[in-house]
Amino acid sequence: MAAVPVSELKKRKMGRILTKLGKVTREQVHSALEKQRASDSKERRPIGEVLIEMGLITEADVQVALAGQAGFEFIDIDALTIDDETLAAIPPETAMAYQVVPVEYSKQGRKLKVVMKSPDNFRAVDDLRLLMGFKVEAFCASPEQVEACLQKHYAQAHSSIADVVGEMGSDQGLADLSNRSGAGASIDLEAVLEASEDNKVVKLMNLVLLQAIKDHASDVHFEPFEEEFKMRYRIDGVLYEMVPPPKYLGPAIISRIKVMANLDIAERRLPQDGRIELQVAGNPIDLRVNILPTMHGESAVMRVLDRSNVELSLDRVGLREDEYEMVKTLVGKPNGILIVTGPTGSGKTTTLYAALQHLNDVDTKILTAEDPVEYDIDGLCQCQINTEVGMTFASSLRSFLRQDPDIILVGEIRDLETAQIAVQASLTGHLVFTTLHTNDAPSSIVRLLDLGLESFLLTATLEAIVAQRLARKIDQSAKEAYTPSEEQLMELGLRSDDVQGRKFFRGKGTETNHGSGYRGRMALFEIMVMDDGLRDLVMSEASTAVLREESRRRGMRTLRESGLMAIYDGLTTIDEVVRETVLDS
């Protein structure tokens, strides 16, 4: 980049940098600034854009200046000779995902020089340090040169998980771990740590994580058994097994996960929780890590939270038009309690976040108590529950009431104390969102009464209960019509006469949908809105069956009915609805 040191350009204004590089004169910069100020546009255009428009500089000049402004040297990749050892330092999948090209590598000290398209890609440098343990020095080059280099060296290099596992099986250095990996055996921590930093182990972990993100997996499981070590993904609620690595590599893989999550690799007797933050292809990815000691070694589960893949918008969580209007009315109330219920992994948190996002503005103070805090949302004061230091849902709620909030989110009602404080918060003019683990909306009433909550307090504060499930969606690119059998219709409680004129669809198994015929998931909702009639039934301690029947008479659509509508719309299948919902009595 010319002969001007980067230290003289870093953090300076664009006009000053271009002047130092000799691309423009001071007078030309002043002229561009005057034109910039005189622009009718509401937003002031960048000075570089104005100078390009004036014909004084090129887009390439702006790229050089932006690199210098961020503290990166701008280089010409075409003038460099990159050897095979340097190219092999980064797996093809990693280079393509991060859009970086290695140009110089030193095994001694694991020093790596990379070139990237944009100075905004600094997170890629952090991730290469974290994921692969390199000491990274970064440079910038023109996007066209970087793209051409990636296509030349990496586009045809397809390294799969199976390939890496095969290489590991023949690696004598890694095989030496087999003598130390038996159940109950003592482990040489230095040997395991060294193995966790082995290039093949690092490469395998990178491939596993990149594949999980590419396939939109929600969880990645690493499980030790007596005779094998399994790796599995959960995609759309279903587990798929990967090619298993050799059993003796279990400790090295688990140690690699611990290193990435900043956990104690020496602690093998107690569960541990950690977090890994990555930036893949420009998207922020959070991995929540849990390590659990088992009979045959440590098991690890990584929860993949891909913020770019989550629709935190109330009109995009899967509500039908009438349901959307109903929920909009409910979340707009000045006080009361709104409960979202369902099993683990049914999308309760996403629905509540979408509701909070809908209400999130400068006039509203929102406090949340969560375990864990899954997504950081601007404008929300989010608190992480930590029972070890006494930070429970109940203690957090007590403090919340002294923080003058408008809306409160309680991650889950687990005990009577939390339920009582949530009721108090509602009675003092706050809108409270929370979750429960029950099978449907009406059974949540009985669950709260079983906790010990008085029925008169419940009827005074509860506004609605939303039950939900996630059903897999038919892969629309492989969709086909078919006629269901009598047995399938019977599972839905239907006869052939009930579905005359109806069309049923399913998905053909393809490579892109892992042979399942499904791609993605959709939410099914059951919304029970409290009114005077239902409150009277709660006061008289009516059974769940009575509450359910009365709610249906008052217009509540059950989970099974929502599933049937989704089937008729060609969005999901009979098998999915039967799997996720129960037959209405």
XYZ file of C-alpha atoms in Angstrom, residues 42 73 169 210 244 457 535:
7
model
C -31.243 13.207 3.942
C -2.152 -3.216 4.941
C -8.006 -43.694 12.090
C -19.751 -25.628 9.628
C -18.296 -41.701 14.049
C -55.338 -14.593 42.178
C -62.766 -17.622 35.195
